[in-house]
Amino acid sequence: MEALETYRKKDSSKIIVRFKAVGNAPIMKQNFYKITASNRFQAVIQFLRKELGWKQGDPLFTYINLAFSPAPDDTVANLFKLFQTEGHLIVNYSSTAAWG
Amino acid sequence: MATYSPKHAPGSSPQTAYTTPASTALFRRLVWEGTVPIEIRIDGKELPAGSDRALESYYVQAPRVGYLPLLIPDIKRHLAELVLDDSGVRFLKEEDWWFEAEGGVLMKWHWPVGLLYDHYTTSVSPGASSSSSSTTHWLPFRLTLHLAAPPTDKLLLSPSIEACKQAFMGQLKEADFLRWGSTKRVTGLRKPEHDGLWDGVRDHNFDDYWRVASKITPTTTPSSVPPVSGAPPSSQSVLYRPASTEPGHTGTISAGTAQQTNNAVDGAYSVRNVPVKIYLPDGGPVIQEPISALDETGRPTTLGAILHKFLPLLFPSASLESPSSLAYAIVQGILPPSDTEMAWLGACMAGADGWVNVCVGLRGATTGLGLIGL
């Protein structure tokens, strides 16, 4: 149906994601990235793993606003809409579980 | 718009401050006790030689607020171990299991069972179900159990109960953050309480879960604080506080008593946002927007208004029942009326993870609404 298709259109706008290390996690040289809004948070995690050179199985914990881990299928667009800070989506990462 | 609402059901009165109104407790129990009958079959193509193919299905009445990984131990014992012979059982690896509904729909591990079912029934297009006009067409919920080759890129998580618990706690905190702007309520729980939330879900124990959850879930108890000056006169306005009222700053509106203040802080109508996810059929998208408990005029935000606001092409008016609506919306398996208040949904109809899941389905010429009476 046409109406539904309109809502299905992928949001191709870009969101600025800012990565912040927590605890012993290595700091990234560049920590601002533009990520397509329609991506799921899972894609952000995978991107972060690649940038950090993390091997598969290396533990990586990610949080929004030092508060909670979003669902892997939450979209970047939705997380930004609800939890943005000064125009950025702040993603904290840690090699150990930081906030249970 | 009707002037009644579920929160005014008998039993909710200012005298019940600090206790959960009877109507709220009733709806919470109804949600908690809701189940989905599931039929599970193992994919015949994946059964090794020596399996007992005469044993076909395992039936389970799965709690809506539960998760599929929690069913695995029982399915293993009552189905897989009976169907497979000894050598087959030895090679059984639950970490490779995954479930699929008819039509190739993957069942995510971290979605509550009720959401999996509601999203499935709203996704099946009316055309596809025209072969049967029966309202029980989708019951039981038929799932195929695959024993190997999980599509991990789509399932996102492993089927372990620990991963499920982590995802659950994450959602609980995300909901808390949306409501109050911080996760203080969840992180303020003592360790046994924190664990007790998940244990309550795992054991499907209403009392264990709500003993703790009542500390973090807003109540529907009306606040007895006077209305804000300038708010439109309405029979309801005396019961609500403005959305802009932040926890901890309620004294700016009215001195109130300590009891009133605390009551308002925890009130469903005081939250910054109600945690809501709106699922469009057939794989989405999922819509999440800031949804405040009260609209700009100080009146409670309703489900009809929200759907009209965010999906105007599907809901051309705030009346979901209107013939012009191209779609319908279900929450916990039922069709809430248009004037259902979002704050009330958040307090009474959320899942155990604190989220109100609204599944939108398209109205069909012959079916559509017919699917709902399940």
Short mmCIF file of C-alpha atoms in Angstrom, two decimals:
data_model
loop_
_atom_site.label_atom_id
_atom_site.label_comp_id
_atom_site.label_asym_id
_atom_site.label_seq_id
_atom_site.Cartn_x
_atom_site.Cartn_y
_atom_site.Cartn_z
CA MET A 1 0.00 0.00 0.00
CA GLU A 2 1.16 3.47 -0.91
CA ALA A 3 0.78 5.02 2.54
CA LEU A 4 2.83 2.26 4.09
CA GLU A 5 5.53 2.57 1.45
CA THR A 6 5.90 6.25 2.29
CA TYR A 7 6.73 5.32 5.87
CA ARG A 8 9.05 2.57 4.72
CA LYS A 9 11.34 4.95 2.85
CA LYS A 10 14.77 4.78 4.41
CA ASP A 11 15.89 7.90 6.19
CA SER A 12 19.12 8.67 4.35
CA SER A 13 19.98 11.72 6.43
CA LYS A 14 23.17 11.61 8.47
CA ILE A 15 23.45 11.70 12.21
CA ILE A 16 26.59 12.74 14.05
CA VAL A 17 27.61 9.99 16.42
CA ARG A 18 30.23 10.80 19.02
CA PHE A 19 32.12 7.90 20.56
CA LYS A 20 33.47 8.22 24.08
CA ALA A 21 35.68 5.66 25.75
CA VAL A 22 34.86 4.50 29.25
CA GLY A 23 37.23 2.83 31.71
CA ASN A 24 40.21 1.14 30.09
CA ALA A 25 38.85 1.22 26.54
CA PRO A 26 41.24 2.82 24.02
CA ILE A 27 40.44 6.38 22.98
CA MET A 28 39.73 6.93 19.28
CA LYS A 29 41.75 9.54 17.41
CA GLN A 30 38.68 10.58 15.53
CA ASN A 31 35.53 10.23 17.56
CA PHE A 32 32.92 12.05 15.44
CA TYR A 33 31.32 10.14 12.63
CA LYS A 34 28.37 10.77 10.37
CA ILE A 35 26.22 7.67 10.27
CA THR A 36 23.14 7.12 8.12
CA ALA A 37 20.01 7.56 10.23
CA SER A 38 18.29 4.39 9.02
CA ASN A 39 21.11 2.18 10.31
CA ARG A 40 20.38 -0.03 13.24
CA PHE A 41 22.43 0.29 16.39
CA GLN A 42 23.96 -3.09 15.56
CA ALA A 43 25.66 -1.42 12.58
CA VAL A 44 27.13 1.20 14.90
CA ILE A 45 28.54 -1.54 17.12
CA GLN A 46 30.07 -3.29 14.12
CA PHE A 47 31.54 -0.01 12.86
CA LEU A 48 33.03 0.68 16.25
CA ARG A 49 34.55 -2.80 16.44
CA LYS A 50 36.21 -2.25 13.09
CA GLU A 51 37.56 1.16 14.02
CA LEU A 52 38.97 -0.20 17.27
CA GLY A 53 40.44 -3.23 15.51
CA TRP A 54 38.54 -5.46 17.92
CA LYS A 55 38.68 -9.16 17.11
CA GLN A 56 35.52 -11.22 17.03
CA GLY A 57 34.77 -12.35 20.55
CA ASP A 58 36.58 -9.42 22.18
CA PRO A 59 34.08 -7.97 24.64
CA LEU A 60 32.68 -4.57 23.74
CA PHE A 61 29.90 -2.89 25.70
CA THR A 62 28.11 0.12 24.31
CA TYR A 63 25.87 2.64 26.03
CA ILE A 64 23.91 5.75 25.24
CA ASN A 65 24.50 8.76 27.50
CA LEU A 66 26.40 6.64 30.06
CA ALA A 67 23.04 5.16 30.98
CA PHE A 68 21.80 2.14 29.03
CA SER A 69 22.51 -0.26 26.18
CA PRO A 70 19.96 0.18 23.42
CA ALA A 71 18.37 -2.76 21.63
CA PRO A 72 20.48 -3.85 18.66
CA ASP A 73 17.57 -3.17 16.32
CA ASP A 74 16.87 0.35 17.57
CA THR A 75 17.66 2.69 14.68
CA VAL A 76 20.19 5.49 14.88
CA ALA A 77 17.41 7.86 13.81
CA ASN A 78 15.16 6.88 16.71
CA LEU A 79 17.96 6.94 19.27
CA PHE A 80 18.99 10.39 18.07
CA LYS A 81 15.43 11.69 18.24
CA LEU A 82 15.00 10.53 21.82
CA PHE A 83 18.44 10.80 23.37
CA GLN A 84 20.52 13.36 21.48
CA THR A 85 22.82 15.71 23.34
CA GLU A 86 23.56 19.03 21.62
CA GLY A 87 23.02 17.62 18.16
CA HIS A 88 25.04 14.45 18.73
CA LEU A 89 24.21 10.91 19.65
CA ILE A 90 26.73 10.03 22.34
CA VAL A 91 27.82 6.40 22.35
CA ASN A 92 30.03 5.24 25.22
CA TYR A 93 32.08 2.11 24.81
CA SER A 94 33.89 -0.08 27.26
CA SER A 95 35.67 -3.41 27.31
CA THR A 96 33.95 -4.31 30.57
CA ALA A 97 30.31 -4.09 31.60
CA ALA A 98 30.05 -0.60 33.01
CA TRP A 99 26.42 -0.25 33.96
CA GLY A 100 25.18 -3.80 34.43
CA MET B 1 -13.85 12.77 22.76
CA ALA B 2 -15.41 10.81 25.56
CA THR B 3 -14.83 12.09 29.04
CA TYR B 4 -14.34 8.73 30.63
CA SER B 5 -11.11 6.82 30.59
CA PRO B 6 -9.92 3.55 32.05
CA LYS B 7 -8.05 5.31 34.82
CA HIS B 8 -11.31 6.52 36.30
CA ALA B 9 -12.49 3.03 36.91
CA PRO B 10 -13.80 2.31 40.37
CA GLY B 11 -11.05 2.03 42.89
CA SER B 12 -8.91 4.93 41.77
CA SER B 13 -9.36 7.82 44.15
CA PRO B 14 -7.08 10.30 45.86
CA GLN B 15 -7.33 8.26 49.04
CA THR B 16 -5.40 5.46 47.40
CA ALA B 17 -2.20 7.50 47.04
CA TYR B 18 0.85 5.31 47.60
CA THR B 19 -1.07 2.21 46.74
CA THR B 20 -1.74 0.94 43.28
CA PRO B 21 -5.33 1.63 42.28
CA ALA B 22 -7.35 -1.53 41.89
CA SER B 23 -7.99 -0.88 38.21
CA THR B 24 -4.28 -0.45 37.52
CA ALA B 25 -3.45 -3.64 39.38
CA LEU B 26 -6.15 -5.44 37.44
CA PHE B 27 -4.83 -4.38 34.03
CA ARG B 28 -1.26 -5.15 35.06
CA ARG B 29 -2.36 -8.61 36.05
CA LEU B 30 -4.31 -9.11 32.84
CA VAL B 31 -1.23 -8.16 30.82
CA TRP B 32 0.95 -10.40 32.95
CA GLU B 33 -1.36 -13.40 32.67
CA GLY B 34 -1.79 -13.01 28.91
CA THR B 35 -0.40 -15.94 26.97
CA VAL B 36 0.14 -17.03 23.40
CA PRO B 37 -0.49 -20.70 22.58
CA ILE B 38 2.51 -21.83 20.56
CA GLU B 39 2.97 -24.99 18.53
CA ILE B 40 6.59 -25.92 17.93
CA ARG B 41 7.81 -28.37 15.31
CA ILE B 42 11.38 -29.24 14.51
CA ASP B 43 12.29 -28.67 10.88
CA GLY B 44 12.03 -32.20 9.45
CA LYS B 45 14.86 -31.59 7.00
CA GLU B 46 17.27 -31.02 9.86
CA LEU B 47 16.46 -34.20 11.79
CA PRO B 48 19.27 -36.75 11.70
CA ALA B 49 18.65 -40.40 10.89
CA GLY B 50 17.36 -42.27 13.93
CA SER B 51 14.95 -39.52 14.95
CA ASP B 52 11.40 -40.35 15.94
CA ARG B 53 9.42 -38.53 13.29
CA ALA B 54 6.11 -39.68 14.73
CA LEU B 55 6.54 -37.16 17.52
CA GLU B 56 5.50 -33.99 15.86
CA SER B 57 4.74 -31.00 17.95
CA TYR B 58 5.23 -29.48 21.34
CA TYR B 59 2.55 -27.11 22.60
CA VAL B 60 3.20 -24.42 25.13
CA GLN B 61 1.09 -21.62 26.56
CA ALA B 62 3.80 -18.96 26.55
CA PRO B 63 3.46 -15.81 28.68
CA ARG B 64 3.24 -12.64 26.58
CA VAL B 65 5.75 -10.90 28.83
CA GLY B 66 8.25 -13.76 28.45
CA TYR B 67 10.92 -14.49 25.86
CA LEU B 68 11.69 -17.44 23.59
CA PRO B 69 15.08 -18.28 25.17
CA LEU B 70 13.18 -19.00 28.39
CA LEU B 71 11.22 -21.73 26.61
CA ILE B 72 14.29 -23.55 25.33
CA PRO B 73 14.95 -25.79 28.36
CA ASP B 74 11.38 -27.15 28.23
CA ILE B 75 11.43 -27.55 24.46
CA LYS B 76 14.69 -29.42 24.74
CA ARG B 77 13.35 -31.79 27.37
CA HIS B 78 9.86 -32.34 26.01
CA LEU B 79 10.50 -32.26 22.29
CA ALA B 80 14.09 -32.35 21.08
CA GLU B 81 15.31 -35.06 23.46
CA LEU B 82 12.32 -37.24 22.63
CA VAL B 83 12.54 -36.83 18.88
CA LEU B 84 16.28 -37.31 18.59
CA ASP B 85 18.06 -40.55 19.47
CA ASP B 86 20.93 -40.61 21.97
CA SER B 87 23.63 -39.67 19.50
CA GLY B 88 21.43 -36.89 18.11
CA VAL B 89 20.89 -35.49 21.61
CA ARG B 90 24.63 -35.53 22.26
CA PHE B 91 25.26 -33.26 19.29
CA LEU B 92 22.40 -30.93 20.12
CA LYS B 93 23.63 -27.34 20.41
CA GLU B 94 21.03 -24.90 21.69
CA GLU B 95 23.23 -21.98 20.67
CA ASP B 96 22.44 -22.90 17.04
CA TRP B 97 18.68 -22.98 17.54
CA TRP B 98 16.35 -20.46 16.02
CA PHE B 99 12.64 -20.09 15.40
CA GLU B 100 10.70 -19.15 12.35
CA ALA B 101 6.98 -18.51 11.87
CA GLU B 102 5.04 -19.42 8.74
CA GLY B 103 6.09 -17.30 5.81
CA GLY B 104 9.75 -17.29 6.82
CA VAL B 105 9.40 -14.71 9.59
CA LEU B 106 12.33 -14.87 12.02
CA MET B 107 11.56 -14.74 15.71
CA LYS B 108 13.91 -12.36 17.50
CA TRP B 109 15.27 -13.55 20.82
CA HIS B 110 14.98 -10.19 22.54
CA TRP B 111 11.37 -9.42 21.63
CA PRO B 112 8.70 -10.43 24.15
CA VAL B 113 6.51 -13.31 22.99
CA GLY B 114 3.43 -11.07 22.93
CA LEU B 115 5.16 -8.63 20.59
CA LEU B 116 6.37 -11.43 18.31
CA TYR B 117 2.80 -12.65 17.99
CA ASP B 118 1.12 -9.24 17.64
CA HIS B 119 3.66 -8.12 15.06
CA TYR B 120 3.19 -11.36 13.15
CA THR B 121 -0.60 -11.14 13.03
CA THR B 122 -0.53 -7.49 11.98
CA SER B 123 2.08 -8.23 9.33
CA VAL B 124 0.21 -10.99 7.60
CA SER B 125 -1.51 -9.02 4.89
CA PRO B 126 -5.30 -9.31 4.72
CA GLY B 127 -4.95 -10.70 1.20
CA ALA B 128 -2.80 -13.56 2.39
CA SER B 129 -5.34 -14.66 4.93
CA SER B 130 -8.33 -14.54 2.61
CA SER B 131 -8.27 -18.31 2.35
CA SER B 132 -9.67 -18.42 5.83
CA SER B 133 -11.97 -15.91 7.40
CA SER B 134 -11.72 -17.69 10.71
CA THR B 135 -10.55 -15.50 13.55
CA THR B 136 -8.57 -18.37 14.95
CA HIS B 137 -6.57 -18.79 11.79
CA TRP B 138 -3.33 -17.79 13.49
CA LEU B 139 -3.78 -19.89 16.61
CA PRO B 140 -1.85 -21.69 17.77
CA PHE B 141 1.15 -19.61 16.77
CA ARG B 142 3.01 -22.14 14.64
CA LEU B 143 6.76 -21.96 14.94
CA THR B 144 9.38 -24.09 13.28
CA LEU B 145 12.44 -24.89 15.36
CA HIS B 146 15.66 -25.03 13.36
CA LEU B 147 18.58 -26.85 14.93
CA ALA B 148 21.38 -25.42 12.81
CA ALA B 149 22.67 -22.49 10.74
CA PRO B 150 21.10 -19.55 12.59
CA PRO B 151 20.94 -16.30 10.55
CA THR B 152 22.83 -14.44 13.27
CA ASP B 153 23.03 -11.21 11.29
CA LYS B 154 19.24 -10.95 11.50
CA LEU B 155 18.68 -12.48 14.92
CA LEU B 156 21.29 -10.08 16.36
CA LEU B 157 21.60 -11.89 19.66
CA SER B 158 22.44 -15.40 20.76
CA PRO B 159 19.63 -17.50 22.24
CA SER B 160 21.27 -17.59 25.66
CA ILE B 161 19.16 -16.61 28.64
CA GLU B 162 21.99 -14.37 29.83
CA ALA B 163 21.98 -12.37 26.58
CA CYS B 164 18.21 -12.11 26.85
CA LYS B 165 18.48 -10.83 30.41
CA GLN B 166 21.03 -8.18 29.37
CA ALA B 167 18.78 -7.03 26.54
CA PHE B 168 15.82 -6.92 28.92
CA MET B 169 17.69 -4.84 31.47
CA GLY B 170 18.86 -2.52 28.69
CA GLN B 171 15.28 -1.95 27.56
CA LEU B 172 14.15 -1.41 31.14
CA LYS B 173 16.78 1.32 31.58
CA GLU B 174 16.05 2.87 28.21
CA ALA B 175 12.40 3.14 29.24
CA ASP B 176 13.42 4.62 32.60
CA PHE B 177 15.64 7.19 30.86
CA LEU B 178 12.79 8.19 28.55
CA ARG B 179 10.39 8.65 31.44
CA TRP B 180 12.59 10.65 33.75
CA GLY B 181 15.70 11.75 31.87
CA SER B 182 17.94 9.44 33.86
CA THR B 183 18.14 5.81 34.93
CA LYS B 184 18.30 6.68 38.61
CA ARG B 185 15.22 4.68 39.46
CA VAL B 186 16.61 1.44 38.01
CA THR B 187 20.21 1.95 39.13
CA GLY B 188 18.93 2.92 42.57
CA LEU B 189 17.53 -0.55 43.10
CA ARG B 190 19.46 -2.82 45.39
CA LYS B 191 21.16 -5.77 43.71
CA PRO B 192 18.60 -8.39 44.79
CA GLU B 193 15.80 -6.12 43.56
CA HIS B 194 17.59 -5.53 40.29
CA ASP B 195 17.93 -9.27 39.73
CA GLY B 196 14.42 -9.86 41.05
CA LEU B 197 12.90 -8.05 38.07
CA TRP B 198 14.34 -10.52 35.62
CA ASP B 199 13.72 -13.47 37.93
CA GLY B 200 10.06 -12.45 38.06
CA VAL B 201 9.90 -12.54 34.27
CA ARG B 202 11.84 -15.81 34.06
CA ASP B 203 9.61 -17.51 36.61
CA HIS B 204 6.50 -15.69 35.36
CA ASN B 205 5.82 -14.57 38.90
CA PHE B 206 3.58 -11.49 39.03
CA ASP B 207 4.22 -10.71 42.70
CA ASP B 208 8.00 -11.04 42.49
CA TYR B 209 8.17 -8.82 39.44
CA TRP B 210 5.76 -6.13 40.61
CA ARG B 211 7.20 -5.98 44.11
CA VAL B 212 10.22 -4.32 42.46
CA ALA B 213 8.67 -2.95 39.27
CA SER B 214 6.22 -0.84 41.26
CA LYS B 215 9.24 1.19 42.40
CA ILE B 216 10.17 2.18 38.87
CA THR B 217 6.84 2.14 37.02
CA PRO B 218 4.67 5.24 37.33
CA THR B 219 1.31 4.84 38.98
CA THR B 220 -2.03 6.08 37.71
CA THR B 221 -3.05 7.40 41.10
CA PRO B 222 -4.48 10.85 40.42
CA SER B 223 -2.60 13.69 41.96
CA SER B 224 -4.74 15.98 44.09
CA VAL B 225 -2.74 19.06 43.15
CA PRO B 226 -4.87 21.94 41.81
CA PRO B 227 -4.86 22.58 38.07
CA VAL B 228 -2.33 24.93 36.54
CA SER B 229 -3.82 28.38 36.06
CA GLY B 230 -4.70 28.91 32.44
CA ALA B 231 -5.26 25.26 31.72
CA PRO B 232 -8.54 24.71 29.91
CA PRO B 233 -11.34 23.78 32.27
CA SER B 234 -12.06 20.13 31.98
CA SER B 235 -13.32 17.44 34.22
CA GLN B 236 -9.90 15.86 34.00
CA SER B 237 -7.51 18.73 34.43
CA VAL B 238 -7.54 18.59 38.22
CA LEU B 239 -6.05 15.16 38.02
CA TYR B 240 -2.94 15.94 36.08
CA ARG B 241 0.26 17.82 36.42
CA PRO B 242 1.87 19.57 33.48
CA ALA B 243 4.30 17.60 31.35
CA SER B 244 7.03 20.14 31.93
CA THR B 245 7.07 19.35 35.60
CA GLU B 246 10.34 17.69 36.32
CA PRO B 247 10.84 15.18 39.07
CA GLY B 248 12.24 17.00 42.02
CA HIS B 249 10.80 20.35 40.98
CA THR B 250 7.16 19.71 41.55
CA GLY B 251 7.05 22.28 44.32
CA THR B 252 7.14 25.06 41.73
CA ILE B 253 3.55 24.42 40.77
CA SER B 254 2.08 24.01 44.17
CA ALA B 255 3.44 23.75 47.64
CA GLY B 256 1.45 20.61 48.19
CA THR B 257 2.16 18.17 50.92
CA ALA B 258 5.09 15.83 50.87
CA GLN B 259 2.66 13.10 50.08
CA GLN B 260 1.17 14.91 47.11
CA THR B 261 4.57 15.84 45.78
CA ASN B 262 5.86 12.33 45.92
CA ASN B 263 2.69 11.05 44.41
CA ALA B 264 3.01 13.42 41.48
CA VAL B 265 6.67 12.58 40.96
CA ASP B 266 5.75 8.98 40.41
CA GLY B 267 2.59 9.71 38.50
CA ALA B 268 2.06 8.37 35.01
CA TYR B 269 1.07 11.87 33.90
CA SER B 270 4.29 13.45 35.18
CA VAL B 271 6.70 11.53 32.98
CA ARG B 272 8.73 13.37 30.35
CA ASN B 273 7.91 10.75 27.76
CA VAL B 274 5.95 7.54 27.65
CA PRO B 275 8.16 4.71 26.32
CA VAL B 276 6.34 3.65 23.15
CA LYS B 277 7.39 1.74 20.06
CA ILE B 278 5.03 1.70 17.10
CA TYR B 279 5.60 -1.25 14.77
CA LEU B 280 4.53 -1.02 11.16
CA PRO B 281 3.70 -4.35 9.51
CA ASP B 282 6.03 -6.54 7.49
CA GLY B 283 9.34 -5.64 8.97
CA GLY B 284 8.73 -2.11 9.99
CA PRO B 285 9.94 0.44 10.38
CA VAL B 286 9.60 0.90 14.12
CA ILE B 287 8.59 4.40 15.06
CA GLN B 288 9.88 5.97 18.25
CA GLU B 289 9.08 9.58 18.99
CA PRO B 290 9.03 11.68 22.11
CA ILE B 291 5.48 11.11 23.38
CA SER B 292 4.55 13.26 26.33
CA ALA B 293 1.81 12.31 28.74
CA LEU B 294 -0.02 15.60 28.24
CA ASP B 295 -0.46 17.61 25.06
CA GLU B 296 0.23 21.34 24.74
CA THR B 297 -3.20 22.18 26.15
CA GLY B 298 -2.58 20.09 29.25
CA ARG B 299 -4.92 17.30 28.27
CA PRO B 300 -3.81 13.68 28.28
CA THR B 301 -2.26 12.54 24.99
CA THR B 302 -4.37 9.81 23.45
CA LEU B 303 -3.48 6.83 21.29
CA GLY B 304 -5.68 8.15 18.48
CA ALA B 305 -3.93 11.53 18.54
CA ILE B 306 -0.48 9.92 18.52
CA LEU B 307 -1.19 7.62 15.60
CA HIS B 308 -2.80 10.46 13.66
CA LYS B 309 0.19 12.68 14.38
CA PHE B 310 2.92 10.25 13.36
CA LEU B 311 1.08 8.18 10.73
CA PRO B 312 -1.41 10.61 9.16
CA LEU B 313 -1.58 8.65 5.90
CA LEU B 314 -2.79 5.54 7.70
CA PHE B 315 -4.85 7.35 10.35
CA PRO B 316 -6.36 10.45 8.67
CA SER B 317 -8.13 11.35 11.92
CA ALA B 318 -7.59 10.82 15.61
CA SER B 319 -10.50 8.41 15.57
CA LEU B 320 -9.05 4.96 15.01
CA GLU B 321 -12.53 3.53 14.52
CA SER B 322 -13.32 5.97 11.72
CA PRO B 323 -14.10 4.36 8.35
CA SER B 324 -11.36 6.51 6.85
CA SER B 325 -8.70 4.71 8.88
CA LEU B 326 -6.61 2.50 6.63
CA ALA B 327 -5.10 0.68 9.56
CA TYR B 328 -5.75 -0.54 13.08
CA ALA B 329 -3.56 -0.68 16.17
CA ILE B 330 -3.23 -3.34 18.83
CA VAL B 331 -1.57 -3.30 22.22
CA GLN B 332 -1.07 -6.57 24.12
CA GLY B 333 -3.39 -8.32 21.69
CA ILE B 334 -6.34 -5.97 22.05
CA LEU B 335 -7.71 -2.95 20.17
CA PRO B 336 -7.59 -0.01 22.58
CA PRO B 337 -10.14 2.75 21.92
CA SER B 338 -8.95 5.99 20.32
CA ASP B 339 -9.16 7.98 23.53
CA THR B 340 -6.96 5.60 25.50
CA GLU B 341 -4.46 7.80 27.27
CA MET B 342 -0.80 7.13 26.50
CA ALA B 343 0.19 7.69 30.14
CA TRP B 344 -2.35 5.08 31.19
CA LEU B 345 -0.98 2.65 28.60
CA GLY B 346 2.50 3.24 30.01
CA ALA B 347 1.39 2.47 33.54
CA CYS B 348 -0.96 -0.44 32.84
CA MET B 349 -0.28 -2.03 29.45
CA ALA B 350 3.48 -1.92 29.08
CA GLY B 351 5.46 -5.13 28.81
CA ALA B 352 7.76 -6.26 31.60
CA ASP B 353 10.55 -4.21 30.01
CA GLY B 354 8.51 -1.02 30.49
CA TRP B 355 7.68 -0.44 26.81
CA VAL B 356 4.25 0.00 25.27
CA ASN B 357 4.35 -1.88 21.97
CA VAL B 358 1.77 -0.69 19.47
CA CYS B 359 1.45 -2.96 16.43
CA VAL B 360 -0.18 -1.39 13.39
CA GLY B 361 -1.86 -3.57 10.78
CA LEU B 362 -3.58 -2.66 7.55
CA ARG B 363 -7.32 -2.97 7.35
CA GLY B 364 -8.40 -5.43 4.73
CA ALA B 365 -11.63 -5.52 2.77
CA THR B 366 -12.81 -8.69 4.44
CA THR B 367 -10.45 -9.49 7.27
CA GLY B 368 -8.07 -7.12 8.99
CA LEU B 369 -10.16 -6.36 12.04
CA GLY B 370 -11.26 -9.96 12.10
CA LEU B 371 -7.77 -11.02 13.09
CA ILE B 372 -7.96 -9.09 16.29
CA GLY B 373 -10.41 -11.05 18.29
CA LEU B 374 -7.70 -13.47 19.31
#
